[in-house]
Amino acid sequence: MQPNHTPDSSRTSAAIVAYNPSLTLLRSVIDAVAPQVDAILIVDNSEDPALMRETAALCACTGAAHEWMGVNVGIGEAHNVAIRWSIERGDRHLLLLDQDSTPAPDMVAALRDVLEGRRAAGQRVAAAGPCYGYEAGVVDSFFLQFRVPLPRRYYADTLPSGTVIDTDCLISSGTLFATDALTEVGEMRGDFFIDHVDTEWFLRATAKGLHAYGVRDAVMTHALGEGTLKLWFGHWRNYPLHVPERYYYTFRNSLKLYREPHASTAWMLFDLNRLFLMFIISVTRSPNRLANLRNIVCGIRDGWLRRGGICRV
């Protein structure tokens, strides 16, 4: 995958992945990001033609490009559509967003400043990502460094303004990618469909010597999951709850990723601990205990069999 021309150092694009979106919420995300970037693409995974036409009309009136996939191809393939579009445009940076992620007015500038500053300092940059919270004005996320025997977590609400953390992984939504890094590392894993799409890409980037950064002064509002539980991890934190199918993808893709040469021991230890905690909470504290258990078992089965694509439960 090679760009047709040299990336323009002044140009940044954004892509929002939509699936059966609330058009009011999608409009608010477009309005929030539009002043911060040069172009917006909506990658539409919705399967309802009527909703697709409404989304296309919204894009037409806001100046966003619209790409309807016809079926839900998953987050990985949707990101690949955006990556090809941005590289073809000759952009220097690409911002990826979910339809429920609303950036603060200065988020993109804060991320871009870090990438350009680190690039000027001689580092090989991959991406920079924000901290986020479930409601405006609140941050309860953390940045991770995978280490043996225990990972390091840097909780955003404990970090002073101006802090930049060298991190080993970022969630894709809200992350600003350097397009030359996307060209070097390659596209996302479409067969993962949704979970670990970002994890797998960043493990590949790290293996190639590229760096990712968590930026305290870049903030967005973002919802992980369908709801939250408040749990005590040294202090109270929101733990996301998901629909049962998400547990299928998480467990399946973890097993698929463990076999990859770029899956580090430190990440695997972190992920095994995370899966154990997820299993306990999803089958004891969630309202969908039996469905969660069934999806986890099927995910482990299909991960062992190296299956990809859409949920097979």
CSV table of C-alpha atoms in Angstrom, one decimal:
chain,number,residue,atom,x,y,z
A,1,MET,CA,0.0,0.0,0.0
A,2,GLN,CA,1.9,3.1,-1.3
A,3,PRO,CA,0.6,6.7,-1.4
A,4,ASN,CA,0.4,8.3,-4.8
A,5,HIS,CA,2.3,11.3,-3.6
A,6,THR,CA,4.2,12.7,-0.7
A,7,PRO,CA,1.9,13.4,2.4
A,8,ASP,CA,1.1,17.0,2.9
A,9,SER,CA,2.5,18.1,6.3
A,10,SER,CA,-0.4,20.4,6.9
A,11,ARG,CA,-3.2,18.0,6.1
A,12,THR,CA,-5.2,15.9,8.5
A,13,SER,CA,-8.3,13.9,7.8
A,14,ALA,CA,-10.8,12.1,10.0
A,15,ALA,CA,-12.9,9.0,9.5
A,16,ILE,CA,-16.0,8.1,11.6
A,17,VAL,CA,-17.2,4.5,11.6
A,18,ALA,CA,-21.0,4.4,11.8
A,19,TYR,CA,-23.3,1.4,12.5
A,20,ASN,CA,-27.0,2.1,12.9
A,21,PRO,CA,-26.1,5.5,14.2
A,22,SER,CA,-28.2,8.0,16.1
A,23,LEU,CA,-28.2,10.8,13.5
A,24,THR,CA,-28.4,13.5,16.2
A,25,LEU,CA,-25.3,12.1,17.9
A,26,LEU,CA,-23.5,11.5,14.6
A,27,ARG,CA,-24.2,15.1,13.7
A,28,SER,CA,-22.7,16.3,17.0
A,29,VAL,CA,-19.5,14.3,16.4
A,30,ILE,CA,-19.2,15.7,12.8
A,31,ASP,CA,-19.7,19.2,14.1
A,32,ALA,CA,-17.1,18.7,16.9
A,33,VAL,CA,-14.4,17.4,14.6
A,34,ALA,CA,-15.0,19.4,11.4
A,35,PRO,CA,-13.2,22.6,12.5
A,36,GLN,CA,-10.2,20.5,13.5
A,37,VAL,CA,-9.5,18.6,10.2
A,38,ASP,CA,-9.4,19.1,6.5
A,39,ALA,CA,-11.8,16.4,5.4
A,40,ILE,CA,-14.2,13.8,7.0
A,41,LEU,CA,-15.2,10.4,5.8
A,42,ILE,CA,-18.2,8.5,7.2
A,43,VAL,CA,-17.6,4.7,6.7
A,44,ASP,CA,-21.2,3.4,7.0
A,45,ASN,CA,-21.5,-0.2,8.1
A,46,SER,CA,-25.3,0.0,8.5
A,47,GLU,CA,-27.4,-2.5,6.6
A,48,ASP,CA,-30.7,-0.7,6.4
A,49,PRO,CA,-30.9,1.2,3.1
A,50,ALA,CA,-33.4,3.8,4.5
A,51,LEU,CA,-31.0,4.6,7.4
A,52,MET,CA,-28.1,4.7,4.9
A,53,ARG,CA,-30.0,7.3,2.8
A,54,GLU,CA,-30.6,9.5,5.9
A,55,THR,CA,-26.9,9.2,6.8
A,56,ALA,CA,-25.9,10.1,3.3
A,57,ALA,CA,-28.2,13.2,3.5
A,58,LEU,CA,-26.5,14.2,6.7
A,59,CYS,CA,-23.1,13.9,5.1
A,60,ALA,CA,-24.2,15.9,2.1
A,61,CYS,CA,-25.3,18.8,4.3
A,62,THR,CA,-22.2,18.8,6.5
A,63,GLY,CA,-19.6,18.3,3.8
A,64,ALA,CA,-18.5,14.9,4.9
A,65,ALA,CA,-17.8,12.1,2.4
A,66,HIS,CA,-19.9,9.0,2.7
A,67,GLU,CA,-18.9,5.4,2.0
A,68,TRP,CA,-21.7,2.8,2.4
A,69,MET,CA,-20.4,-0.7,2.9
A,70,GLY,CA,-23.7,-2.4,2.3
A,71,VAL,CA,-23.2,-4.9,5.1
A,72,ASN,CA,-21.4,-4.7,8.5
A,73,VAL,CA,-17.9,-5.4,7.5
A,74,GLY,CA,-16.6,-4.8,11.0
A,75,ILE,CA,-14.4,-2.1,12.5
A,76,GLY,CA,-11.1,-3.4,11.0
A,77,GLU,CA,-12.3,-3.3,7.4
A,78,ALA,CA,-14.0,0.0,8.0
A,79,HIS,CA,-10.7,1.4,9.2
A,80,ASN,CA,-8.9,0.0,6.2
A,81,VAL,CA,-11.3,1.9,3.9
A,82,ALA,CA,-10.5,5.1,5.8
A,83,ILE,CA,-6.7,4.3,5.7
A,84,ARG,CA,-6.8,3.9,1.9
A,85,TRP,CA,-8.8,7.0,1.5
A,86,SER,CA,-6.5,9.1,3.6
A,87,ILE,CA,-3.3,7.8,2.0
A,88,GLU,CA,-4.8,8.4,-1.4
A,89,ARG,CA,-5.5,12.0,-0.4
A,90,GLY,CA,-1.9,12.5,0.6
A,91,ASP,CA,-2.8,13.3,4.3
A,92,ARG,CA,-0.1,13.4,6.9
A,93,HIS,CA,-2.4,12.3,9.7
A,94,LEU,CA,-5.6,10.3,10.0
A,95,LEU,CA,-8.0,10.6,13.0
A,96,LEU,CA,-10.2,7.6,13.6
A,97,LEU,CA,-13.4,8.0,15.6
A,98,ASP,CA,-16.4,5.9,16.7
A,99,GLN,CA,-19.9,7.3,16.2
A,100,ASP,CA,-20.1,7.9,19.9
A,101,SER,CA,-16.8,9.6,20.5
A,102,THR,CA,-16.8,13.4,20.7
A,103,PRO,CA,-13.5,15.2,20.7
A,104,ALA,CA,-12.8,18.4,22.7
A,105,PRO,CA,-12.3,21.5,20.5
A,106,ASP,CA,-8.5,21.3,20.8
A,107,MET,CA,-8.0,17.5,20.8
A,108,VAL,CA,-6.6,17.1,17.3
A,109,ALA,CA,-4.2,20.0,17.7
A,110,ALA,CA,-2.9,18.6,21.0
A,111,LEU,CA,-2.3,15.2,19.4
A,112,ARG,CA,-0.7,16.6,16.2
A,113,ASP,CA,1.6,18.8,18.3
A,114,VAL,CA,2.9,15.7,20.1
A,115,LEU,CA,3.5,13.8,16.9
A,116,GLU,CA,5.3,16.6,15.2
A,117,GLY,CA,7.4,17.4,18.3
A,118,ARG,CA,8.5,13.8,18.7
A,119,ARG,CA,9.1,13.5,15.0
A,120,ALA,CA,11.3,16.6,15.1
A,121,ALA,CA,13.2,15.0,18.0
A,122,GLY,CA,14.1,12.0,15.8
A,123,GLN,CA,11.6,9.5,17.0
A,124,ARG,CA,9.7,7.2,14.7
A,125,VAL,CA,6.1,8.0,15.4
A,126,ALA,CA,3.0,5.8,15.0
A,127,ALA,CA,0.2,7.5,16.7
A,128,ALA,CA,-1.0,9.7,19.6
A,129,GLY,CA,-4.2,9.2,21.5
A,130,PRO,CA,-6.3,11.2,24.0
A,131,CYS,CA,-7.6,10.4,27.5
A,132,TYR,CA,-11.4,10.1,27.7
A,133,GLY,CA,-14.4,9.8,30.0
A,134,TYR,CA,-18.0,8.8,29.8
A,135,GLU,CA,-19.3,12.3,30.2
A,136,ALA,CA,-18.0,15.7,29.2
A,137,GLY,CA,-15.4,17.2,31.6
A,138,VAL,CA,-14.5,13.8,33.2
A,139,VAL,CA,-11.6,11.6,32.4
A,140,ASP,CA,-11.3,8.1,33.8
A,141,SER,CA,-9.2,6.3,31.3
A,142,PHE,CA,-5.5,5.2,31.6
A,143,PHE,CA,-2.5,4.8,29.4
A,144,LEU,CA,-0.7,1.4,29.4
A,145,GLN,CA,2.9,0.2,29.3
A,146,PHE,CA,3.2,-3.6,29.0
A,147,ARG,CA,5.8,-4.9,31.4
A,148,VAL,CA,6.8,-8.2,33.1
A,149,PRO,CA,5.5,-9.2,35.6
A,150,LEU,CA,2.9,-6.3,35.8
A,151,PRO,CA,1.8,-3.6,33.5
A,152,ARG,CA,2.1,0.1,34.3
A,153,ARG,CA,-1.1,2.1,34.3
A,154,TYR,CA,-1.1,5.9,34.2
A,155,TYR,CA,-4.5,7.1,35.1
A,156,ALA,CA,-5.3,10.3,33.3
A,157,ASP,CA,-7.0,12.0,36.2
A,158,THR,CA,-3.8,11.8,38.2
A,159,LEU,CA,-1.5,13.2,35.5
A,160,PRO,CA,-0.6,16.9,35.4
A,161,SER,CA,-1.3,19.0,32.4
A,162,GLY,CA,1.4,18.6,29.7
A,163,THR,CA,2.1,15.0,30.4
A,164,VAL,CA,2.9,12.7,27.5
A,165,ILE,CA,3.2,9.0,28.2
A,166,ASP,CA,5.0,6.6,25.9
A,167,THR,CA,2.3,3.9,25.7
A,168,ASP,CA,2.2,0.5,24.1
A,169,CYS,CA,-1.4,0.6,22.9
A,170,LEU,CA,-4.2,3.0,22.3
A,171,ILE,CA,-7.9,2.5,21.5
A,172,SER,CA,-8.5,3.3,17.9
A,173,SER,CA,-11.3,5.8,18.5
A,174,GLY,CA,-9.8,9.3,19.0
A,175,THR,CA,-6.3,8.2,18.0
A,176,LEU,CA,-4.4,10.3,15.4
A,177,PHE,CA,-2.3,8.1,13.2
A,178,ALA,CA,0.7,9.1,11.1
A,179,THR,CA,-0.1,8.0,7.6
A,180,ASP,CA,3.5,7.1,6.9
A,181,ALA,CA,3.3,4.7,9.9
A,182,LEU,CA,0.1,3.2,8.5
A,183,THR,CA,1.9,2.7,5.2
A,184,GLU,CA,4.9,1.0,6.9
A,185,VAL,CA,3.0,-1.2,9.4
A,186,GLY,CA,0.1,-2.0,7.1
A,187,GLU,CA,-3.7,-2.2,7.4
A,188,MET,CA,-5.8,-3.4,10.3
A,189,ARG,CA,-6.8,-7.0,10.6
A,190,GLY,CA,-10.2,-7.2,9.0
A,191,ASP,CA,-10.7,-10.8,10.1
A,192,PHE,CA,-10.7,-9.7,13.8
A,193,PHE,CA,-13.9,-7.8,13.0
A,194,ILE,CA,-13.9,-5.6,16.1
A,195,ASP,CA,-12.0,-6.5,19.3
A,196,HIS,CA,-8.2,-6.3,19.4
A,197,VAL,CA,-8.1,-4.6,16.0
A,198,ASP,CA,-6.2,-1.7,17.6
A,199,THR,CA,-4.2,-3.9,19.9
A,200,GLU,CA,-2.9,-6.1,17.1
A,201,TRP,CA,-1.9,-3.0,15.0
A,202,PHE,CA,0.0,-1.4,17.8
A,203,LEU,CA,1.9,-4.6,18.7
A,204,ARG,CA,3.0,-4.7,15.0
A,205,ALA,CA,4.0,-1.1,15.1
A,206,THR,CA,6.0,-1.6,18.3
A,207,ALA,CA,7.8,-4.6,16.8
A,208,LYS,CA,8.9,-2.3,13.9
A,209,GLY,CA,10.3,0.3,16.4
A,210,LEU,CA,7.5,2.9,16.1
A,211,HIS,CA,6.2,4.8,19.1
A,212,ALA,CA,2.7,5.6,20.4
A,213,TYR,CA,1.9,8.4,22.9
A,214,GLY,CA,-0.9,9.1,25.4
A,215,VAL,CA,-1.6,12.8,25.6
A,216,ARG,CA,-3.1,14.1,28.8
A,217,ASP,CA,-4.1,17.5,27.3
A,218,ALA,CA,-6.1,15.8,24.5
A,219,VAL,CA,-9.6,14.8,25.7
A,220,MET,CA,-12.7,13.3,24.3
A,221,THR,CA,-16.0,11.9,25.6
A,222,HIS,CA,-16.3,8.2,24.7
A,223,ALA,CA,-18.5,5.3,25.8
A,224,LEU,CA,-16.8,1.9,26.1
A,225,GLY,CA,-19.5,-0.8,26.2
A,226,GLU,CA,-23.2,-0.8,26.8
A,227,GLY,CA,-23.0,0.2,30.4
A,228,THR,CA,-20.6,0.3,33.3
A,229,LEU,CA,-20.0,-1.2,36.8
A,230,LYS,CA,-18.2,0.8,39.4
A,231,LEU,CA,-15.3,-1.4,40.8
A,232,TRP,CA,-12.5,-0.8,43.2
A,233,PHE,CA,-9.0,-0.9,41.7
A,234,GLY,CA,-7.2,1.0,44.4
A,235,HIS,CA,-9.9,3.6,43.9
A,236,TRP,CA,-13.3,3.5,42.2
A,237,ARG,CA,-13.2,3.0,38.4
A,238,ASN,CA,-15.8,2.4,35.7
A,239,TYR,CA,-15.7,-1.1,34.3
A,240,PRO,CA,-17.4,-1.4,30.9
A,241,LEU,CA,-20.1,-4.0,30.3
A,242,HIS,CA,-20.7,-5.3,26.7
A,243,VAL,CA,-23.4,-7.1,24.8
A,244,PRO,CA,-22.7,-10.8,24.8
A,245,GLU,CA,-21.3,-11.0,21.3
A,246,ARG,CA,-18.4,-8.7,22.2
A,247,TYR,CA,-17.1,-11.3,24.6
A,248,TYR,CA,-17.0,-13.8,21.7
A,249,TYR,CA,-14.7,-11.5,19.7
A,250,THR,CA,-12.5,-10.6,22.7
A,251,PHE,CA,-11.8,-14.2,23.7
A,252,ARG,CA,-11.5,-15.4,20.1
A,253,ASN,CA,-9.2,-12.7,18.9
A,254,SER,CA,-7.0,-13.0,22.0
A,255,LEU,CA,-6.3,-16.6,21.2
A,256,LYS,CA,-5.7,-15.7,17.5
A,257,LEU,CA,-3.3,-13.0,18.5
A,258,TYR,CA,-1.3,-15.1,21.0
A,259,ARG,CA,0.0,-17.0,18.0
A,260,GLU,CA,1.4,-14.0,16.2
A,261,PRO,CA,5.2,-13.3,16.4
A,262,HIS,CA,4.6,-9.7,17.4
A,263,ALA,CA,2.5,-10.6,20.4
A,264,SER,CA,4.9,-9.8,23.3
A,265,THR,CA,5.1,-11.9,26.4
A,266,ALA,CA,4.3,-8.8,28.5
A,267,TRP,CA,1.2,-8.1,26.5
A,268,MET,CA,0.0,-11.7,26.7
A,269,LEU,CA,0.5,-11.8,30.5
A,270,PHE,CA,-1.5,-8.6,30.8
A,271,ASP,CA,-4.2,-9.9,28.5
A,272,LEU,CA,-4.6,-13.3,30.3
A,273,ASN,CA,-5.2,-11.4,33.5
A,274,ARG,CA,-7.7,-9.1,31.7
A,275,LEU,CA,-9.5,-12.1,30.3
A,276,PHE,CA,-9.7,-13.8,33.7
A,277,LEU,CA,-11.2,-10.6,35.2
A,278,MET,CA,-13.6,-10.2,32.3
A,279,PHE,CA,-14.8,-13.8,32.6
A,280,ILE,CA,-15.5,-13.4,36.4
A,281,ILE,CA,-17.4,-10.1,36.0
A,282,SER,CA,-19.3,-11.1,32.8
A,283,VAL,CA,-20.6,-14.3,34.3
A,284,THR,CA,-21.3,-13.1,37.9
A,285,ARG,CA,-22.1,-9.4,37.7
A,286,SER,CA,-23.6,-8.9,34.3
A,287,PRO,CA,-27.4,-9.1,33.5
A,288,ASN,CA,-26.6,-11.4,30.6
A,289,ARG,CA,-24.6,-14.1,32.4
A,290,LEU,CA,-25.6,-17.2,30.4
A,291,ALA,CA,-25.4,-15.5,27.1
A,292,ASN,CA,-22.0,-14.1,28.0
A,293,LEU,CA,-20.8,-17.5,29.1
A,294,ARG,CA,-22.0,-19.1,25.8
A,295,ASN,CA,-20.2,-16.4,23.7
A,296,ILE,CA,-17.0,-16.8,25.7
A,297,VAL,CA,-16.9,-20.6,25.2
A,298,CYS,CA,-17.6,-20.2,21.5
A,299,GLY,CA,-15.0,-17.5,21.2
A,300,ILE,CA,-12.4,-19.8,22.8
A,301,ARG,CA,-13.4,-22.6,20.4
A,302,ASP,CA,-13.1,-20.4,17.3
A,303,GLY,CA,-9.9,-18.8,18.5
A,304,TRP,CA,-8.4,-22.2,18.9
A,305,LEU,CA,-9.6,-23.1,15.4
A,306,ARG,CA,-8.2,-19.8,14.1
A,307,ARG,CA,-11.5,-18.7,12.7
A,308,GLY,CA,-12.2,-15.0,11.9
A,309,GLY,CA,-15.0,-12.8,10.6
A,310,ILE,CA,-18.4,-12.4,12.2
A,311,CYS,CA,-19.7,-14.0,15.4
A,312,ARG,CA,-20.5,-17.7,15.0
A,313,VAL,CA,-22.5,-18.3,18.1
